[in-house]
């Protein structure tokens, strides 16, 4: 049941896709979990490969408090776990006709993982009538039970989690995010089993929130982090993750099993870099080739497959997950003589680092390149970001780098907001009730990646139309002609776009006066946060840096009356709007800075006040008075 917390909103079949859609949008308080009991017991198994299993049992009782409804229930499993039985009871009567669906987890019908899912519909037939699910599941390897969450998609009146640990099993159970929750622990000893029993009881747990752009669950929700150390059974002593070295040793052993075909990889590497003499250009060519030719199949944390797919298989399929893409990138670079290595990393979705030896620490794999005394990190899953630029999700994150039988810990650079600068320069004049002139745009970093993702999300023959819609924000009065772009297929350089503009009805007249709004974009306009509904901190997708300038010719015979400037500067963000007159020109400059992508709840009030100031400033107009 622990994985339901992380995966309930994933789609895995038409039926369960519909059900999970309901769960995502179920914001009312109709459904509650009256009681839930979970038990996890470590048992010795007669299996040399998997000498320790974990037997899980679950009983969860759901009720509707207002009206009848149907809700989804889902549980993941894989080649290291199996679901033994699922039973459904309504008002204590067994409903044998309710059959769970067992399906491969797929994306676009590509079964690219050993992950599977079990799901069913639960009918809550009448207010107050209890519908209960009982489930039996086993984990073949204790490493794969990384965490047990208390919170559920619905409010929980009472939840009991019992963990039975025989004395031959050494494990650390870390209590995470317990503050502010009513959770108690009762530890007892079972003499017959020679086992310690940890019984956690939680009451009145709030439902998990569905806030968009929220921190990952490991930052927020109470859970048990399960850290298996070792076990001594009749099969001998099995070491799991006593320390970080053990975690790396296990990862490294999987890498040794990959089986890359070096001849095939070298042939492809030479093909990609044919005619290129510069080392740097070869590196960039390999990086961009993987970005452009290998489809990224994304799997979130919890997938049981930690062994990268062989590079030749990724080449053949032309798709892969982060592990497969990282291994292919490494293989191509190594074939060219570069020092390239695999890296394990947890994105900013995860609260832990490698001081905690657990598979819960990382959910991503990239490649490191040591070149001329400097280390570069390469993440080909970021399709449109340039070499030596880093996505927000991995910035400042600790990374584990392969180093034969040892490892290296490092950090991804924490890039400043200037990496993602977006510039717009407009030179305009008044033509009747229109503004006409020229516009130049420049994009870098993740602002460029965002634009290219939007534009390339369309069919190739419609890219130009998509670019126009993006630039004019679907405003048919913002007429664009003579559009010229830099190479949109080379994202290792700035993206630049130039065009001629005729902005119809942008000039309002009253008598001898003209009124002009100088800002067409109005970034963050009305971006206030509803503090009555939102419970989680807000995470911007990346740090932002917007710099816009509009130069407006003052028509002959007119003088300009300028609005007041706006200057807001906080620790995490800044808004600057300035007007000035230089000779016969009005110059409007705007700078929007999001220097910290994490906006804490404690800052919401100030943020909302500042956005209101920004909105008010956006509505101000330049007035041109006839002399």
Short mmCIF file of N, CA, C and O in Angstrom, two decimals, residues 423-545:
data_model
loop_
_atom_site.label_atom_id
_atom_site.label_comp_id
_atom_site.label_asym_id
_atom_site.label_seq_id
_atom_site.Cartn_x
_atom_site.Cartn_y
_atom_site.Cartn_z
N UNK A 423 15.33 37.49 -23.64
CA UNK A 423 15.41 38.90 -23.98
C UNK A 423 14.45 39.20 -25.12
O UNK A 423 14.35 38.44 -26.09
N UNK A 424 13.73 40.32 -25.00
CA UNK A 424 12.90 40.81 -26.10
C UNK A 424 13.18 42.30 -26.26
O UNK A 424 13.06 43.07 -25.31
N UNK A 425 13.57 42.70 -27.47
CA UNK A 425 13.85 44.11 -27.76
C UNK A 425 12.93 44.55 -28.89
O UNK A 425 12.98 44.00 -30.00
N UNK A 426 12.07 45.55 -28.61
CA UNK A 426 11.13 46.05 -29.61
C UNK A 426 11.44 47.52 -29.92
O UNK A 426 11.64 48.33 -29.00
N UNK A 427 11.50 47.85 -31.18
CA UNK A 427 11.68 49.22 -31.63
C UNK A 427 10.45 49.59 -32.44
O UNK A 427 10.22 49.04 -33.53
N UNK A 428 9.64 50.50 -31.92
CA UNK A 428 8.30 50.73 -32.46
C UNK A 428 8.05 52.22 -32.73
O UNK A 428 8.68 53.10 -32.14
N UNK A 429 7.06 52.44 -33.59
CA UNK A 429 6.55 53.78 -33.85
C UNK A 429 5.04 53.70 -34.01
O UNK A 429 4.49 52.62 -34.27
N UNK A 430 4.40 54.85 -33.87
CA UNK A 430 2.94 54.92 -34.00
C UNK A 430 2.58 55.06 -35.47
O UNK A 430 3.15 55.87 -36.20
N UNK A 431 1.60 54.23 -35.89
CA UNK A 431 1.07 54.32 -37.25
C UNK A 431 -0.45 54.22 -37.16
O UNK A 431 -1.01 53.12 -37.13
N UNK A 432 -1.09 55.38 -37.05
CA UNK A 432 -2.53 55.39 -36.83
C UNK A 432 -2.86 54.83 -35.46
O UNK A 432 -2.37 55.32 -34.44
N UNK A 433 -3.67 53.78 -35.43
CA UNK A 433 -3.98 53.15 -34.14
C UNK A 433 -3.15 51.88 -33.93
O UNK A 433 -3.49 51.03 -33.11
N UNK A 434 -2.07 51.76 -34.67
CA UNK A 434 -1.21 50.57 -34.56
C UNK A 434 0.20 50.98 -34.13
O UNK A 434 0.62 52.13 -34.29
N UNK A 435 0.92 50.00 -33.59
CA UNK A 435 2.35 50.13 -33.34
C UNK A 435 3.06 49.25 -34.35
O UNK A 435 2.73 48.07 -34.51
N UNK A 436 4.04 49.80 -35.05
CA UNK A 436 4.77 49.04 -36.05
C UNK A 436 6.26 49.16 -35.78
O UNK A 436 6.74 50.15 -35.22
N UNK A 437 7.00 48.16 -36.20
CA UNK A 437 8.44 48.20 -36.00
C UNK A 437 9.05 46.82 -36.09
O UNK A 437 8.52 45.91 -36.75
N UNK A 438 10.17 46.64 -35.40
CA UNK A 438 10.92 45.38 -35.44
C UNK A 438 11.07 44.83 -34.03
O UNK A 438 11.10 45.58 -33.04
N UNK A 439 11.20 43.50 -33.96
CA UNK A 439 11.33 42.82 -32.67
C UNK A 439 12.45 41.78 -32.78
O UNK A 439 12.57 41.08 -33.79
N UNK A 440 13.26 41.73 -31.72
CA UNK A 440 14.30 40.70 -31.63
C UNK A 440 14.13 39.94 -30.31
O UNK A 440 13.94 40.55 -29.25
N UNK A 441 14.18 38.60 -30.37
CA UNK A 441 14.11 37.75 -29.18
C UNK A 441 15.39 36.93 -29.07
O UNK A 441 15.97 36.50 -30.07
N UNK A 442 15.79 36.68 -27.83
CA UNK A 442 16.89 35.75 -27.54
C UNK A 442 16.47 34.87 -26.38
O UNK A 442 15.90 35.36 -25.40
N UNK A 443 16.75 33.57 -26.49
CA UNK A 443 16.45 32.64 -25.40
C UNK A 443 17.69 31.81 -25.09
O UNK A 443 18.42 31.39 -26.00
N UNK A 444 17.87 31.51 -23.81
CA UNK A 444 18.96 30.66 -23.37
C UNK A 444 18.44 29.67 -22.32
O UNK A 444 17.42 29.91 -21.67
N UNK A 445 19.21 28.59 -22.12
CA UNK A 445 18.93 27.68 -21.02
C UNK A 445 17.54 27.08 -21.05
O UNK A 445 17.03 26.67 -22.10
N UNK A 446 16.91 27.04 -19.88
CA UNK A 446 15.60 26.38 -19.77
C UNK A 446 14.47 27.20 -20.37
O UNK A 446 13.43 26.65 -20.70
N UNK A 447 14.65 28.52 -20.52
CA UNK A 447 13.64 29.29 -21.23
C UNK A 447 13.62 28.88 -22.70
O UNK A 447 12.56 28.76 -23.32
N UNK A 448 14.80 28.62 -23.26
CA UNK A 448 14.89 28.12 -24.64
C UNK A 448 14.30 26.72 -24.73
O UNK A 448 13.57 26.39 -25.68
N UNK A 449 14.64 25.87 -23.76
CA UNK A 449 14.10 24.51 -23.77
C UNK A 449 12.59 24.52 -23.70
O UNK A 449 11.90 23.75 -24.40
N UNK A 450 12.03 25.41 -22.87
CA UNK A 450 10.56 25.51 -22.77
C UNK A 450 9.95 25.88 -24.12
O UNK A 450 8.97 25.26 -24.56
N UNK A 451 10.54 26.88 -24.79
CA UNK A 451 10.01 27.30 -26.09
C UNK A 451 10.11 26.16 -27.10
O UNK A 451 9.14 25.87 -27.81
N UNK A 452 11.26 25.51 -27.19
CA UNK A 452 11.44 24.46 -28.19
C UNK A 452 10.55 23.26 -27.91
O UNK A 452 10.07 22.60 -28.84
N UNK A 453 10.30 22.96 -26.65
CA UNK A 453 9.36 21.89 -26.32
C UNK A 453 7.97 22.23 -26.81
O UNK A 453 7.25 21.37 -27.34
N UNK A 454 7.58 23.49 -26.61
CA UNK A 454 6.25 23.92 -27.08
C UNK A 454 6.16 23.83 -28.60
O UNK A 454 5.19 23.30 -29.15
N UNK A 455 7.16 24.35 -29.26
CA UNK A 455 7.11 24.43 -30.71
C UNK A 455 7.25 23.04 -31.35
O UNK A 455 6.54 22.70 -32.29
N UNK A 456 8.14 22.23 -30.84
CA UNK A 456 8.38 20.92 -31.43
C UNK A 456 7.35 19.89 -31.01
O UNK A 456 7.42 18.74 -31.44
N UNK A 457 6.41 20.29 -30.16
CA UNK A 457 5.32 19.40 -29.81
C UNK A 457 4.31 19.26 -30.93
O UNK A 457 3.37 18.48 -30.82
N UNK A 458 4.48 20.02 -32.00
CA UNK A 458 3.58 19.94 -33.14
C UNK A 458 4.22 19.13 -34.25
O UNK A 458 5.39 18.78 -34.20
N UNK A 459 3.44 18.83 -35.28
CA UNK A 459 3.99 18.14 -36.43
C UNK A 459 5.01 19.03 -37.13
O UNK A 459 4.89 20.24 -37.15
N UNK A 460 6.03 18.42 -37.72
CA UNK A 460 7.16 19.17 -38.26
C UNK A 460 6.72 20.25 -39.25
O UNK A 460 7.26 21.34 -39.25
N UNK A 461 5.73 19.93 -40.10
CA UNK A 461 5.36 20.90 -41.12
C UNK A 461 4.62 22.10 -40.55
O UNK A 461 4.34 23.07 -41.23
N UNK A 462 4.28 22.06 -39.26
CA UNK A 462 3.54 23.16 -38.65
C UNK A 462 4.37 23.91 -37.61
O UNK A 462 3.83 24.68 -36.82
N UNK A 463 5.67 23.70 -37.61
CA UNK A 463 6.52 24.36 -36.63
C UNK A 463 6.43 25.87 -36.76
O UNK A 463 6.36 26.59 -35.76
N UNK A 464 6.44 26.38 -37.99
CA UNK A 464 6.39 27.82 -38.19
C UNK A 464 5.10 28.41 -37.63
O UNK A 464 5.11 29.46 -36.99
N UNK A 465 3.98 27.71 -37.86
CA UNK A 465 2.70 28.18 -37.31
C UNK A 465 2.73 28.16 -35.78
O UNK A 465 2.23 29.08 -35.13
N UNK A 466 3.32 27.10 -35.22
CA UNK A 466 3.40 27.02 -33.76
C UNK A 466 4.27 28.13 -33.20
O UNK A 466 3.97 28.70 -32.15
N UNK A 467 5.36 28.47 -33.89
CA UNK A 467 6.22 29.56 -33.45
C UNK A 467 5.46 30.88 -33.45
O UNK A 467 5.56 31.68 -32.51
N UNK A 468 4.68 31.12 -34.50
CA UNK A 468 3.91 32.36 -34.57
C UNK A 468 2.89 32.44 -33.45
O UNK A 468 2.71 33.50 -32.83
N UNK A 469 2.21 31.32 -33.18
CA UNK A 469 1.21 31.32 -32.09
C UNK A 469 1.87 31.58 -30.74
O UNK A 469 1.31 32.25 -29.88
N UNK A 470 3.05 31.03 -30.58
CA UNK A 470 3.77 31.25 -29.32
C UNK A 470 4.15 32.72 -29.18
O UNK A 470 3.98 33.33 -28.11
N UNK A 471 4.63 33.32 -30.24
CA UNK A 471 5.11 34.70 -30.17
C UNK A 471 3.98 35.71 -30.03
O UNK A 471 4.14 36.73 -29.36
N UNK A 472 2.86 35.45 -30.67
CA UNK A 472 1.75 36.42 -30.56
C UNK A 472 0.72 36.03 -29.52
O UNK A 472 -0.29 36.72 -29.35
N UNK A 473 0.98 34.93 -28.80
CA UNK A 473 0.09 34.48 -27.74
C UNK A 473 -1.35 34.36 -28.23
O UNK A 473 -2.29 34.72 -27.54
N UNK A 474 -1.49 33.87 -29.46
CA UNK A 474 -2.80 33.67 -30.10
C UNK A 474 -3.60 34.96 -30.23
O UNK A 474 -4.83 34.93 -30.28
N UNK A 475 -2.92 36.09 -30.27
CA UNK A 475 -3.57 37.39 -30.47
C UNK A 475 -3.45 37.75 -31.94
O UNK A 475 -2.36 38.09 -32.42
N UNK A 476 -4.56 37.68 -32.70
CA UNK A 476 -4.48 37.90 -34.14
C UNK A 476 -4.21 39.35 -34.51
O UNK A 476 -3.95 39.67 -35.67
N UNK A 477 -4.26 40.25 -33.51
CA UNK A 477 -3.92 41.65 -33.77
C UNK A 477 -2.41 41.89 -33.70
O UNK A 477 -1.94 42.96 -34.08
N UNK A 478 -1.69 40.92 -33.19
CA UNK A 478 -0.24 41.02 -33.08
C UNK A 478 0.34 40.39 -34.34
O UNK A 478 0.69 39.21 -34.37
N UNK A 479 0.41 41.18 -35.42
CA UNK A 479 0.77 40.66 -36.73
C UNK A 479 2.27 40.55 -36.92
O UNK A 479 3.00 41.53 -36.77
N UNK A 480 2.73 39.36 -37.25
CA UNK A 480 4.15 39.07 -37.41
C UNK A 480 4.44 38.74 -38.86
O UNK A 480 3.76 37.88 -39.46
N UNK A 481 5.44 39.38 -39.46
CA UNK A 481 5.89 39.08 -40.81
C UNK A 481 7.41 39.02 -40.84
O UNK A 481 8.08 39.47 -39.91
N UNK A 482 7.94 38.46 -41.91
CA UNK A 482 9.39 38.36 -42.11
C UNK A 482 10.09 37.69 -40.92
O UNK A 482 11.12 38.16 -40.43
N UNK A 483 9.51 36.59 -40.48
CA UNK A 483 10.07 35.86 -39.34
C UNK A 483 11.37 35.18 -39.73
O UNK A 483 11.44 34.45 -40.73
N UNK A 484 12.40 35.42 -38.96
CA UNK A 484 13.70 34.80 -39.19
C UNK A 484 14.20 34.23 -37.88
O UNK A 484 14.17 34.90 -36.85
N UNK A 485 14.66 32.99 -37.91
CA UNK A 485 15.15 32.34 -36.68
C UNK A 485 16.57 31.84 -36.91
O UNK A 485 17.00 31.58 -38.04
N UNK A 486 17.29 31.70 -35.81
CA UNK A 486 18.56 30.98 -35.85
C UNK A 486 18.24 29.50 -36.00
O UNK A 486 17.08 29.09 -36.08
N UNK A 487 19.25 28.66 -36.01
CA UNK A 487 19.06 27.23 -36.21
C UNK A 487 18.34 26.62 -35.01
O UNK A 487 18.91 26.45 -33.94
N UNK A 488 17.06 26.29 -35.20
CA UNK A 488 16.27 25.74 -34.09
C UNK A 488 16.67 24.30 -33.79
O UNK A 488 16.22 23.73 -32.79
N UNK A 489 17.51 23.72 -34.63
CA UNK A 489 17.98 22.36 -34.39
C UNK A 489 19.33 22.32 -33.68
O UNK A 489 19.88 21.24 -33.47
N UNK A 490 19.85 23.48 -33.32
CA UNK A 490 21.10 23.53 -32.58
C UNK A 490 20.85 24.25 -31.26
O UNK A 490 20.85 25.48 -31.19
N UNK A 491 20.60 23.47 -30.22
CA UNK A 491 20.28 24.08 -28.93
C UNK A 491 21.51 24.25 -28.07
O UNK A 491 21.41 24.47 -26.87
N UNK A 492 22.69 24.14 -28.70
CA UNK A 492 23.92 24.47 -27.98
C UNK A 492 24.35 25.90 -28.25
O UNK A 492 25.49 26.28 -27.99
N UNK A 493 23.46 26.69 -28.77
CA UNK A 493 23.69 28.12 -28.94
C UNK A 493 22.41 28.87 -28.59
O UNK A 493 21.35 28.27 -28.42
N UNK A 494 22.53 30.18 -28.45
CA UNK A 494 21.35 31.00 -28.21
C UNK A 494 20.34 30.79 -29.34
O UNK A 494 20.72 30.61 -30.49
N UNK A 495 19.08 30.83 -28.98
CA UNK A 495 18.04 30.85 -30.00
C UNK A 495 17.63 32.30 -30.22
O UNK A 495 17.29 33.01 -29.25
N UNK A 496 17.70 32.75 -31.45
CA UNK A 496 17.32 34.13 -31.75
C UNK A 496 16.22 34.13 -32.79
O UNK A 496 16.19 33.30 -33.70
N UNK A 497 15.31 35.08 -32.66
CA UNK A 497 14.19 35.24 -33.59
C UNK A 497 14.02 36.73 -33.85
O UNK A 497 14.01 37.53 -32.91
N UNK A 498 13.88 37.09 -35.10
CA UNK A 498 13.64 38.48 -35.49
C UNK A 498 12.42 38.52 -36.41
O UNK A 498 12.20 37.60 -37.21
N UNK A 499 11.65 39.59 -36.29
CA UNK A 499 10.49 39.73 -37.18
C UNK A 499 10.04 41.18 -37.20
O UNK A 499 10.43 42.01 -36.37
N UNK A 500 9.21 41.48 -38.19
CA UNK A 500 8.55 42.77 -38.27
C UNK A 500 7.19 42.65 -37.61
O UNK A 500 6.51 41.62 -37.71
N UNK A 501 6.79 43.73 -36.94
CA UNK A 501 5.55 43.70 -36.16
C UNK A 501 4.61 44.82 -36.58
O UNK A 501 5.04 45.97 -36.78
N UNK A 502 3.35 44.45 -36.68
CA UNK A 502 2.28 45.44 -36.75
C UNK A 502 1.25 45.06 -35.71
O UNK A 502 0.53 44.06 -35.87
N UNK A 503 1.20 45.84 -34.64
CA UNK A 503 0.31 45.54 -33.52
C UNK A 503 -0.91 46.45 -33.64
O UNK A 503 -0.90 47.61 -33.25
N UNK A 504 -1.97 45.89 -34.23
CA UNK A 504 -3.17 46.66 -34.54
C UNK A 504 -3.95 46.98 -33.27
O UNK A 504 -4.00 46.18 -32.32
N UNK A 505 -4.55 48.17 -33.24
CA UNK A 505 -5.38 48.63 -32.11
C UNK A 505 -4.60 48.72 -30.81
O UNK A 505 -5.18 48.60 -29.72
N UNK A 506 -3.29 48.92 -30.91
CA UNK A 506 -2.49 49.07 -29.70
C UNK A 506 -2.45 50.51 -29.20
O UNK A 506 -1.96 50.77 -28.11
N UNK A 507 -2.95 51.43 -30.02
CA UNK A 507 -2.95 52.86 -29.67
C UNK A 507 -4.39 53.32 -29.54
O UNK A 507 -5.20 53.17 -30.47
N UNK A 508 -4.74 53.84 -28.35
CA UNK A 508 -6.08 54.36 -28.12
C UNK A 508 -6.01 55.89 -28.13
O UNK A 508 -5.09 56.48 -27.55
N UNK A 509 -6.95 56.51 -28.80
CA UNK A 509 -6.95 57.98 -28.88
C UNK A 509 -8.17 58.57 -28.21
O UNK A 509 -9.27 58.01 -28.23
N UNK A 510 -7.95 59.73 -27.61
CA UNK A 510 -9.06 60.48 -27.03
C UNK A 510 -8.72 61.96 -27.21
O UNK A 510 -7.83 62.49 -26.54
N UNK A 511 -9.41 62.60 -28.15
CA UNK A 511 -9.07 63.98 -28.45
C UNK A 511 -7.69 64.05 -29.09
O UNK A 511 -7.38 63.33 -30.03
N UNK A 512 -6.87 64.92 -28.55
CA UNK A 512 -5.51 65.06 -29.06
C UNK A 512 -4.51 64.15 -28.35
O UNK A 512 -3.30 64.23 -28.62
N UNK A 513 -4.98 63.32 -27.47
CA UNK A 513 -4.08 62.47 -26.69
C UNK A 513 -4.09 61.03 -27.22
O UNK A 513 -5.11 60.55 -27.74
N UNK A 514 -2.96 60.35 -27.05
CA UNK A 514 -2.85 58.93 -27.39
C UNK A 514 -2.40 58.17 -26.14
O UNK A 514 -1.58 58.67 -25.36
N UNK A 515 -2.95 56.99 -25.97
CA UNK A 515 -2.65 56.17 -24.79
C UNK A 515 -2.12 54.81 -25.28
O UNK A 515 -2.75 54.15 -26.11
N UNK A 516 -0.97 54.45 -24.73
CA UNK A 516 -0.28 53.25 -25.22
C UNK A 516 0.16 52.39 -24.04
O UNK A 516 0.86 52.87 -23.14
N UNK A 517 -0.27 51.12 -24.06
CA UNK A 517 0.28 50.14 -23.11
C UNK A 517 1.57 49.59 -23.71
O UNK A 517 1.57 49.06 -24.81
N UNK A 518 2.65 49.72 -22.96
CA UNK A 518 3.96 49.36 -23.50
C UNK A 518 4.29 47.88 -23.35
O UNK A 518 5.29 47.40 -23.90
N UNK A 519 3.49 47.15 -22.60
CA UNK A 519 3.82 45.75 -22.31
C UNK A 519 2.78 44.82 -22.90
O UNK A 519 1.60 44.86 -22.51
N UNK A 520 3.20 43.98 -23.83
CA UNK A 520 2.29 43.01 -24.41
C UNK A 520 2.29 41.69 -23.64
O UNK A 520 1.29 41.01 -23.53
N UNK A 521 3.43 41.32 -23.08
CA UNK A 521 3.56 39.99 -22.48
C UNK A 521 2.92 39.90 -21.10
O UNK A 521 2.25 38.92 -20.78
N UNK A 522 3.22 40.84 -20.25
CA UNK A 522 2.66 40.86 -18.89
C UNK A 522 2.89 39.54 -18.14
O UNK A 522 1.97 38.92 -17.61
N UNK A 523 4.14 39.11 -18.09
CA UNK A 523 4.48 37.88 -17.38
C UNK A 523 4.04 37.95 -15.92
O UNK A 523 4.13 38.98 -15.28
N UNK A 524 3.55 36.82 -15.41
CA UNK A 524 3.08 36.65 -14.03
C UNK A 524 1.83 37.46 -13.73
O UNK A 524 1.44 37.59 -12.57
N UNK A 525 1.20 37.99 -14.77
CA UNK A 525 -0.04 38.74 -14.55
C UNK A 525 -1.07 37.85 -13.86
O UNK A 525 -1.34 36.72 -14.29
N UNK A 526 -1.61 38.34 -12.77
CA UNK A 526 -2.64 37.61 -12.00
C UNK A 526 -2.14 36.28 -11.46
O UNK A 526 -2.93 35.39 -11.16
N UNK A 527 -0.81 36.13 -11.30
CA UNK A 527 -0.27 34.88 -10.78
C UNK A 527 -0.29 34.90 -9.25
O UNK A 527 0.71 34.76 -8.58
N UNK A 528 -1.48 35.13 -8.71
CA UNK A 528 -1.63 35.08 -7.26
C UNK A 528 -1.95 33.65 -6.85
O UNK A 528 -2.47 32.84 -7.63
N UNK A 529 -1.62 33.32 -5.63
CA UNK A 529 -1.80 31.98 -5.09
C UNK A 529 -2.99 31.97 -4.14
O UNK A 529 -3.07 32.80 -3.22
N UNK A 530 -3.91 31.06 -4.38
CA UNK A 530 -5.09 30.95 -3.53
C UNK A 530 -4.70 30.27 -2.22
O UNK A 530 -4.61 29.04 -2.15
N UNK A 531 -4.46 31.06 -1.22
CA UNK A 531 -3.99 30.52 0.05
C UNK A 531 -5.07 29.79 0.82
O UNK A 531 -4.78 29.10 1.80
N UNK A 532 -6.34 29.91 0.39
CA UNK A 532 -7.41 29.17 1.06
C UNK A 532 -7.45 27.72 0.58
O UNK A 532 -8.04 26.87 1.25
N UNK A 533 -6.83 27.44 -0.56
CA UNK A 533 -6.86 26.09 -1.12
C UNK A 533 -5.50 25.42 -1.15
O UNK A 533 -5.41 24.22 -0.93
N UNK A 534 -4.46 26.20 -1.44
CA UNK A 534 -3.15 25.57 -1.59
C UNK A 534 -2.53 25.29 -0.25
O UNK A 534 -2.48 26.15 0.63
N UNK A 535 -1.99 24.08 -0.10
CA UNK A 535 -1.35 23.67 1.15
C UNK A 535 0.16 23.50 1.02
O UNK A 535 0.88 23.57 2.01
N UNK A 536 0.63 23.31 -0.20
CA UNK A 536 2.05 23.01 -0.40
C UNK A 536 2.82 24.25 -0.86
O UNK A 536 2.25 25.17 -1.44
N UNK A 537 4.12 24.26 -0.61
CA UNK A 537 5.00 25.25 -1.21
C UNK A 537 4.85 25.18 -2.72
O UNK A 537 4.42 24.17 -3.28
N UNK A 538 5.25 26.27 -3.38
CA UNK A 538 5.16 26.30 -4.85
C UNK A 538 6.56 26.23 -5.44
O UNK A 538 7.45 26.96 -5.03
N UNK A 539 6.72 25.32 -6.42
CA UNK A 539 8.01 25.18 -7.10
C UNK A 539 7.86 25.61 -8.55
O UNK A 539 7.13 24.97 -9.33
N UNK A 540 8.53 26.72 -8.91
CA UNK A 540 8.61 27.07 -10.32
C UNK A 540 9.43 26.01 -11.05
O UNK A 540 10.35 25.42 -10.48
N UNK A 541 9.10 25.79 -12.31
CA UNK A 541 9.80 24.75 -13.07
C UNK A 541 11.29 25.03 -13.18
O UNK A 541 12.10 24.12 -13.22
N UNK A 542 11.64 26.31 -13.24
CA UNK A 542 13.05 26.69 -13.28
C UNK A 542 13.17 28.15 -12.89
O UNK A 542 12.17 28.88 -12.81
N UNK A 543 14.37 28.58 -12.61
CA UNK A 543 14.63 29.99 -12.33
C UNK A 543 14.41 30.78 -13.61
O UNK A 543 14.77 30.32 -14.70
N UNK A 544 13.85 31.97 -13.48
CA UNK A 544 13.51 32.77 -14.67
C UNK A 544 14.28 34.08 -14.67
O UNK A 544 14.55 34.66 -13.62
N UNK A 545 14.58 34.53 -15.88
CA UNK A 545 15.15 35.85 -16.05
C UNK A 545 14.60 36.43 -17.35
O UNK A 545 14.96 35.99 -18.45
#
